[in-house]
C-alpha atoms as one frame of an Amber mdcrd trajectory, in Angstrom:
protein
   9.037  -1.127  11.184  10.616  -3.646   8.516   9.038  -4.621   5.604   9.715
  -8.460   6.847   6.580  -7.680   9.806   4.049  -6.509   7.246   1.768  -8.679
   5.645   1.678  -7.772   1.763  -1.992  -7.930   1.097  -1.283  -7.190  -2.845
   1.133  -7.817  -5.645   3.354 -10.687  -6.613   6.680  -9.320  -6.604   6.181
  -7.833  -9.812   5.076  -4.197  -9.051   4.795  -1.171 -11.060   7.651   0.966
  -9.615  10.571  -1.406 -10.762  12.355  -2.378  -8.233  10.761  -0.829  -5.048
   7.667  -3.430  -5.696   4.834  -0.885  -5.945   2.113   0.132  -5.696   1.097
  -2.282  -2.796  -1.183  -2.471   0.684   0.424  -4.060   3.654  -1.533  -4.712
   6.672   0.446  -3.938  10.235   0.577  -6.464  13.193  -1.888  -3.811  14.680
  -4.635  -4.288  11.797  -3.533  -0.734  10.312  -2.706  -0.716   6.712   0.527
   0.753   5.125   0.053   1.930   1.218   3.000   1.840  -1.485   2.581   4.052
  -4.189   3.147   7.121  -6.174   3.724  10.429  -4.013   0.821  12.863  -5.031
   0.673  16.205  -4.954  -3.171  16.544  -5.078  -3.027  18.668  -1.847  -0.367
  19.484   1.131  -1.120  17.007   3.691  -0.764  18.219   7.810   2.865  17.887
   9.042   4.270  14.391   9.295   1.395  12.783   6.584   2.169  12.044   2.783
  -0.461  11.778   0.210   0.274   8.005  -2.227  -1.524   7.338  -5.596  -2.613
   4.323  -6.221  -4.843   2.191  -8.746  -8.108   1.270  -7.494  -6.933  -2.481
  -8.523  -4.406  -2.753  -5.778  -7.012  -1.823  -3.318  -9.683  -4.146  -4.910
  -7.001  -6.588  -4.559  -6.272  -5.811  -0.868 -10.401  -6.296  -0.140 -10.414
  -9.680  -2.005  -7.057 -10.734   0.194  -9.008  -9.630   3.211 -11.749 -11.591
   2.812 -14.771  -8.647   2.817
């Protein structure tokens, strides 16, 4: 999947992680959300999962863009 076919839910084009625009929440064609962020080793995820850190502004940010 592009980036072009997600919906950026948060951020301006002015992201935290330079020039890979992060951290960020972008909502799929099929209403599932893909997160930006910092990789974080809090715990080893299952096989084929990754763990992201990301401020709880971003995902306040996401809500307000969703309308809840």
């Amino acid at each position: 999947m592009a980036r072009e076919e997600l919906i950026r839910l948060t951020g301006n084009g002015n992201g935290e992680c330079g020039e890979d625009d992060c951290p960020n929440v972008y909502l799929t064609k099929q209403g599932t959300f893909v997160v930006q962020g910092d990789v974080s080793d809090a715990f080893k995820p299952p096989t084929g999962e990754g763990l992201v850190e990301i401020p709880e502004s971003v995902l306040r940010e996401a809500v307000r863009a969703l309308g809840w």
